PDB file of C-alpha atoms in Angstrom:
ATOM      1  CA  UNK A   1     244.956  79.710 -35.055  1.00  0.00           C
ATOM      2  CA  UNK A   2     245.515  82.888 -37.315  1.00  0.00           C
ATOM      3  CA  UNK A   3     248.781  81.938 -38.734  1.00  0.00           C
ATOM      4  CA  UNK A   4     249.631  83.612 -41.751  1.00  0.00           C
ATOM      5  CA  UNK A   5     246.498  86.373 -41.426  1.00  0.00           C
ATOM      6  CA  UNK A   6     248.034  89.741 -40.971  1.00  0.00           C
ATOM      7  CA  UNK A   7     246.130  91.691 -42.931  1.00  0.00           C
ATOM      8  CA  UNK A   8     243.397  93.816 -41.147  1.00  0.00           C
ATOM      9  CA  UNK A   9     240.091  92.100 -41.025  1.00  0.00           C
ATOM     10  CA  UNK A  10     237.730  95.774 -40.252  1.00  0.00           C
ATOM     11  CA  UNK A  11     235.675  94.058 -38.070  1.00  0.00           C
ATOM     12  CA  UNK A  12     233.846  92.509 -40.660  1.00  0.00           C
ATOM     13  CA  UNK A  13     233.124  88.875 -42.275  1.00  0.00           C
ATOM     14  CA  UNK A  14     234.982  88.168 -45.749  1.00  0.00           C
ATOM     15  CA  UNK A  15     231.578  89.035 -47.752  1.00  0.00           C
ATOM     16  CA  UNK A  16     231.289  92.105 -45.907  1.00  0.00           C
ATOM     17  CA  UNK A  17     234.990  93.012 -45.781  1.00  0.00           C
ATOM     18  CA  UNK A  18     235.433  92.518 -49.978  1.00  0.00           C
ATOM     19  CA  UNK A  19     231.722  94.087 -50.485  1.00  0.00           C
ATOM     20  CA  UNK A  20     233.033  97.213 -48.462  1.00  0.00           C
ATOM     21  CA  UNK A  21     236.722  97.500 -50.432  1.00  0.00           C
ATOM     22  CA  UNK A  22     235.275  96.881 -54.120  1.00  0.00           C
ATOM     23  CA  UNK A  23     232.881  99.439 -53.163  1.00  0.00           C
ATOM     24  CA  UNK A  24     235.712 101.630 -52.148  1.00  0.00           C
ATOM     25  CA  UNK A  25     238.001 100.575 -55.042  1.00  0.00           C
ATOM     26  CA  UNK A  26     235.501 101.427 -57.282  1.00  0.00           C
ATOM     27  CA  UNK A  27     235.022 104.928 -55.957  1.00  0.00           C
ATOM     28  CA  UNK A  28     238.454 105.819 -55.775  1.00  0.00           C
ATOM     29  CA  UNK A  29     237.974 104.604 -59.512  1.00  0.00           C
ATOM     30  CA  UNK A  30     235.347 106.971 -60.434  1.00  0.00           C
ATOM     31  CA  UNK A  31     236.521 110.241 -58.333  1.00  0.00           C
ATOM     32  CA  UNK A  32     240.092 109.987 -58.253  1.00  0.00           C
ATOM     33  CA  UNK A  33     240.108 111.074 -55.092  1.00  0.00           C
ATOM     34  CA  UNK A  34     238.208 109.537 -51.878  1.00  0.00           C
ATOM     35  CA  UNK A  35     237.531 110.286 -47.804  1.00  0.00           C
ATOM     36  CA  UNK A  36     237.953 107.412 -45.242  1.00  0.00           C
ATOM     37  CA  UNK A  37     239.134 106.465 -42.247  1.00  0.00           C
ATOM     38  CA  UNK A  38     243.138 105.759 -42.188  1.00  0.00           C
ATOM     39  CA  UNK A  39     242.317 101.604 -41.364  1.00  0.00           C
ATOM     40  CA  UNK A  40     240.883 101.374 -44.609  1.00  0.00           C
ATOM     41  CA  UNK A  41     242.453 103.324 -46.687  1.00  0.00           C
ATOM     42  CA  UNK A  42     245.801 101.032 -45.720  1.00  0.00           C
ATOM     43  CA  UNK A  43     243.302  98.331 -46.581  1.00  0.00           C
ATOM     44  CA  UNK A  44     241.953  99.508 -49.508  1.00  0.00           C
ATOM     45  CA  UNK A  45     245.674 100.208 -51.191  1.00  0.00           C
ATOM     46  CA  UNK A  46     246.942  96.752 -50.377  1.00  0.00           C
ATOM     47  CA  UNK A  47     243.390  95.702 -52.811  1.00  0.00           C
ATOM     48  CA  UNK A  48     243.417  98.075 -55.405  1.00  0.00           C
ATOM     49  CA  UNK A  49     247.391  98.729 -56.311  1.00  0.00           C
ATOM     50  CA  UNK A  50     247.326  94.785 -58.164  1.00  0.00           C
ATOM     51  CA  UNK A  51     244.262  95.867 -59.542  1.00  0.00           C
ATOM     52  CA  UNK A  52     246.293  99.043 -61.051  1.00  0.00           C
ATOM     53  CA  UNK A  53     248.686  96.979 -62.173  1.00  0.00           C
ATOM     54  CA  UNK A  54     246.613  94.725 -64.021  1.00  0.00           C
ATOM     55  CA  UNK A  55     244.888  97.410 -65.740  1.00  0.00           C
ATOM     56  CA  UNK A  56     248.791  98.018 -67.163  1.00  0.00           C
ATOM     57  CA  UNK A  57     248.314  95.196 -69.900  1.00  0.00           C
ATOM     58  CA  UNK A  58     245.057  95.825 -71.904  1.00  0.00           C
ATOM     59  CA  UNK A  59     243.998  92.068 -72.937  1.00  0.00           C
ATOM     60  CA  UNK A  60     241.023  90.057 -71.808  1.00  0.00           C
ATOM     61  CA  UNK A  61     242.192  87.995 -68.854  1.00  0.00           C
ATOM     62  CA  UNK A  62     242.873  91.202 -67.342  1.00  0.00           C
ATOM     63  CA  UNK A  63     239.762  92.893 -68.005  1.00  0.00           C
ATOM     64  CA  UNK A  64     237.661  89.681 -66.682  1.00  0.00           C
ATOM     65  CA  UNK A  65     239.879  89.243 -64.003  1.00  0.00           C
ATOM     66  CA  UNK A  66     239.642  92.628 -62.688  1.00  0.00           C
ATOM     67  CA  UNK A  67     235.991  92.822 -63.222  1.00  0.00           C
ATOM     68  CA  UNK A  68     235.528  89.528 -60.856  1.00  0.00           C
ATOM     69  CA  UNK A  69     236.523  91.819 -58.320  1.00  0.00           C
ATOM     70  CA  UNK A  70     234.684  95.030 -59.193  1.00  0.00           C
ATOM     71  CA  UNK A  71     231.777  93.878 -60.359  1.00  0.00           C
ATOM     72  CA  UNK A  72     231.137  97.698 -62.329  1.00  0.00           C
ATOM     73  CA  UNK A  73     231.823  97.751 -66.472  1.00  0.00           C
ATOM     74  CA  UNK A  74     232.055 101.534 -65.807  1.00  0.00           C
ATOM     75  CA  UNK A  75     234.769 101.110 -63.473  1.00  0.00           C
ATOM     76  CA  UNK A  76     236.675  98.720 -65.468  1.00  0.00           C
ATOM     77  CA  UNK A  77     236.700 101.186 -68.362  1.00  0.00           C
ATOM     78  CA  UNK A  78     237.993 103.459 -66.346  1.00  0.00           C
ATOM     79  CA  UNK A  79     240.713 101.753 -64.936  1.00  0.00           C
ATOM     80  CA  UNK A  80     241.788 100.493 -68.674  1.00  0.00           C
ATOM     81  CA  UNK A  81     241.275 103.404 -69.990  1.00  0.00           C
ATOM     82  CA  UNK A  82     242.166 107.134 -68.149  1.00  0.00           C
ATOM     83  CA  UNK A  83     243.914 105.354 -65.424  1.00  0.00           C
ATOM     84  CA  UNK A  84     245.911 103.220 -67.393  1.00  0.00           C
ATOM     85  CA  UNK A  85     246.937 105.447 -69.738  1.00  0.00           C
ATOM     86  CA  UNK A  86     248.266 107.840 -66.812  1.00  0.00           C
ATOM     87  CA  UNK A  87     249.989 104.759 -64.733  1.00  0.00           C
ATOM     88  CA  UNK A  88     251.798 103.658 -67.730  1.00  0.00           C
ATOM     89  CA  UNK A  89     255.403 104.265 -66.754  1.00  0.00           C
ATOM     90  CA  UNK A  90     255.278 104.311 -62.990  1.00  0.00           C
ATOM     91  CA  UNK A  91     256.282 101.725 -61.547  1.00  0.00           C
ATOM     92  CA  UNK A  92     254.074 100.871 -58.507  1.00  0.00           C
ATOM     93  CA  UNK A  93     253.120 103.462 -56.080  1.00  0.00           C
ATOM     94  CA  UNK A  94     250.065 104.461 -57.694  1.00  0.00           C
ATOM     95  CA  UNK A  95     248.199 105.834 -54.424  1.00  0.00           C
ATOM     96  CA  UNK A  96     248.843 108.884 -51.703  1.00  0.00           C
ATOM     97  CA  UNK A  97     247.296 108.346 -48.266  1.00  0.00           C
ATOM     98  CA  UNK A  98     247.467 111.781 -46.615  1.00  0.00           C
ATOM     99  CA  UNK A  99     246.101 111.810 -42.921  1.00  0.00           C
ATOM    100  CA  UNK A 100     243.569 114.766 -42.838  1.00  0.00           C
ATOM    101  CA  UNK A 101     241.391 114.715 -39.152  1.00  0.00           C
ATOM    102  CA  UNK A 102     239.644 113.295 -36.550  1.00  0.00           C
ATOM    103  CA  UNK A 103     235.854 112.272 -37.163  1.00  0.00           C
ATOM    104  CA  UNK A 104     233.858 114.265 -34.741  1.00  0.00           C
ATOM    105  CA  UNK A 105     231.299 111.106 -33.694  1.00  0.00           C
ATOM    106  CA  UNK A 106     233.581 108.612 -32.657  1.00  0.00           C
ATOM    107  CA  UNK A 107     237.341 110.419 -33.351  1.00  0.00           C
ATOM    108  CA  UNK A 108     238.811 107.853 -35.851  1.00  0.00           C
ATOM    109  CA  UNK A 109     241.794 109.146 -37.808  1.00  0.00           C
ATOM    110  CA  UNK A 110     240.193 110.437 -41.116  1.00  0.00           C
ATOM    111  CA  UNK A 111     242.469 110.349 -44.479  1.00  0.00           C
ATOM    112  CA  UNK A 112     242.256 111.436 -48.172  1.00  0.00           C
ATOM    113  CA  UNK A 113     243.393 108.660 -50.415  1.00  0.00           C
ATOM    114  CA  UNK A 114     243.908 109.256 -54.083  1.00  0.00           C
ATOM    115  CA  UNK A 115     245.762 108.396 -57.428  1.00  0.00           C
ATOM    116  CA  UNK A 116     249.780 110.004 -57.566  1.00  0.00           C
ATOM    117  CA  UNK A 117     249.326 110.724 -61.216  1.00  0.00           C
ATOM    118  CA  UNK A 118     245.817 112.386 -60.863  1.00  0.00           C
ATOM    119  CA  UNK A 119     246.878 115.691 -58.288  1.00  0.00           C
ATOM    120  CA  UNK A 120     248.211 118.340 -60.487  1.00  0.00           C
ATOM    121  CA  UNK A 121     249.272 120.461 -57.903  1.00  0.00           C
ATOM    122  CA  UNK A 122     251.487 118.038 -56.094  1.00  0.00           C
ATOM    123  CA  UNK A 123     252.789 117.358 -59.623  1.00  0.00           C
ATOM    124  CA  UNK A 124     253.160 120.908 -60.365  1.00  0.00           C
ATOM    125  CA  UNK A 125     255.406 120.946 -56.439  1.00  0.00           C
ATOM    126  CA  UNK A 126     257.730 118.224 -57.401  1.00  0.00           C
ATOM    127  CA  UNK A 127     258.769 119.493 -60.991  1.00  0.00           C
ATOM    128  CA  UNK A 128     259.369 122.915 -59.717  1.00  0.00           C
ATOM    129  CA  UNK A 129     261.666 121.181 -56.786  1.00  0.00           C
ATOM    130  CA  UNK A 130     264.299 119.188 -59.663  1.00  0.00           C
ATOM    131  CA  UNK A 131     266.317 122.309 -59.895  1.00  0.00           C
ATOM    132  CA  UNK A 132     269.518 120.438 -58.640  1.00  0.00           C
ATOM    133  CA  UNK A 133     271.754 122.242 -55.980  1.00  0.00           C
ATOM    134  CA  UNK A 134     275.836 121.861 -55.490  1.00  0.00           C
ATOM    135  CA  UNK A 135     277.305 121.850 -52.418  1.00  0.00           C
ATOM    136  CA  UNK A 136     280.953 123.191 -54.322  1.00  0.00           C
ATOM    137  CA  UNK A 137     281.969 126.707 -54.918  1.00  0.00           C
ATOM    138  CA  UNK A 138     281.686 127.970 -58.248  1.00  0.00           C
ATOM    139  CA  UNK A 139     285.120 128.418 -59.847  1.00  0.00           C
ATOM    140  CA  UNK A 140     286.864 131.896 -60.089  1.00  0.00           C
ATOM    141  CA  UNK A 141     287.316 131.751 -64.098  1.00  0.00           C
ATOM    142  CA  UNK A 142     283.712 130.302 -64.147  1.00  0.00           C
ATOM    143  CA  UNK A 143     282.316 133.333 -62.235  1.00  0.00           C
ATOM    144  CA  UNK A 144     284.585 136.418 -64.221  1.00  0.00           C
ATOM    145  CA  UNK A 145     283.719 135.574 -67.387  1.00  0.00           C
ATOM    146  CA  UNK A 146     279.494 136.180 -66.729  1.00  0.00           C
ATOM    147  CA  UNK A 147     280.679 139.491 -64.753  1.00  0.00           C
ATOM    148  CA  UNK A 148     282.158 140.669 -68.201  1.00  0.00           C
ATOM    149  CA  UNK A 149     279.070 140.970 -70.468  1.00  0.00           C
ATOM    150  CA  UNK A 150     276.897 142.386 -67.904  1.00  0.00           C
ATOM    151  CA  UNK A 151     279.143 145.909 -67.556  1.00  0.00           C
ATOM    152  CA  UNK A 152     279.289 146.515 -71.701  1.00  0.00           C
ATOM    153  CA  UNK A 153     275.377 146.816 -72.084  1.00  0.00           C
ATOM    154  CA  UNK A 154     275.725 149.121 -69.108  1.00  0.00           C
ATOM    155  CA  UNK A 155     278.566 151.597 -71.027  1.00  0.00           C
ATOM    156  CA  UNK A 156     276.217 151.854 -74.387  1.00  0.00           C
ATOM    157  CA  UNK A 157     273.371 153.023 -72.477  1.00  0.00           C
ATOM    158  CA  UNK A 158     274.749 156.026 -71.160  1.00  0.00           C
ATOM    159  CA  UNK A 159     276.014 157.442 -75.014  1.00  0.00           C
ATOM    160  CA  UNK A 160     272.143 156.578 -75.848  1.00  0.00           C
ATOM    161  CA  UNK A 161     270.671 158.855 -73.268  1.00  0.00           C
ATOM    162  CA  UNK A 162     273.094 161.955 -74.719  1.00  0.00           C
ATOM    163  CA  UNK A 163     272.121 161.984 -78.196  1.00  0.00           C
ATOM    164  CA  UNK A 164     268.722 163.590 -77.601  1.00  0.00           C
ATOM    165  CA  UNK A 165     270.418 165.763 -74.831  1.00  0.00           C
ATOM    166  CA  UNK A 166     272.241 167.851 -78.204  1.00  0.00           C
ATOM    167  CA  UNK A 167     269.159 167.986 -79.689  1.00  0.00           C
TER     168      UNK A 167
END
């Protein structure tokens, strides 16, 4: 009976299924960025995210308990290091899956999966977005008052332009 086994198995034995997503983990690790099919890339976040999280608190359990599963020193600096450091304050939600195409050999649904905190142009997008927005009408005594300053500039100019009329 498979009671209590919802998580997808890839087609593969245990071995082979935490081979392939350390593998994975670790690349994601080193690029920042990685291309895979959409099954696991689900996969792969559901593995990696506690890893994140561990990498949060820099001590030695962590480190040995996140290398168990890596199996890469390189990696693990990485993640304790660069990654860390840019994790910090989030909260969870350290990885975008964004569906991209369909292989051409067999058509499975290709994805790009890759760190929140590492895409500067989606960070870039959502800063210049905060600009809040009111659904009220500005005020009449709000609005008269900026109207005011902008005509005196405009009456100075003219006297400017006639001085070196005279001359």
């Amino acid at each position: 009976m498979r009671h209590n086994k919802k998580f997808n198995h890839l087609s593969r034995k245990k071995g082979h299924r935490d081979a392939l997503l350390a593998n994975l983990a670790i690349a994601l690790i080193q690029h920042k960025r990685i291309f895979t099919t959409v099954a696991k890339a689900k996969a792969l976040r559901v593995y990696a995210e506690p890893l994140i999280t561990r990498s949060k608190k820099d001590d030695m359990a962590n480190r040995r308990l996140v290398f168990s599963y890596l199996q890469n020193k390189e990696a693990v600096k990485e993640l304790f290091g660069v990654i860390a450091e840019k994790v910090a304050e989030r909260p969870g939600g350290y990885l975008r899956i964004l569906k991209t195409t369909h292989r051409l050999g067999d058509n499975a649904e290709m994805c790009m999966i890759e760190f929140v905190d590492f895409n500067e142009n989606m960070l870039e997008a959502t800063t210049a977005k905060k600009a809040k927005t009111t659904r009220r009408s500005r005020s009449k005594k709000a609005a008269a008052p900026a109207a005011a300053p902008a005509e005196a500039p405009a009456e100075e100019a003219p006297k400017a332009e006639e001085a070196p009329k005279a001359e």
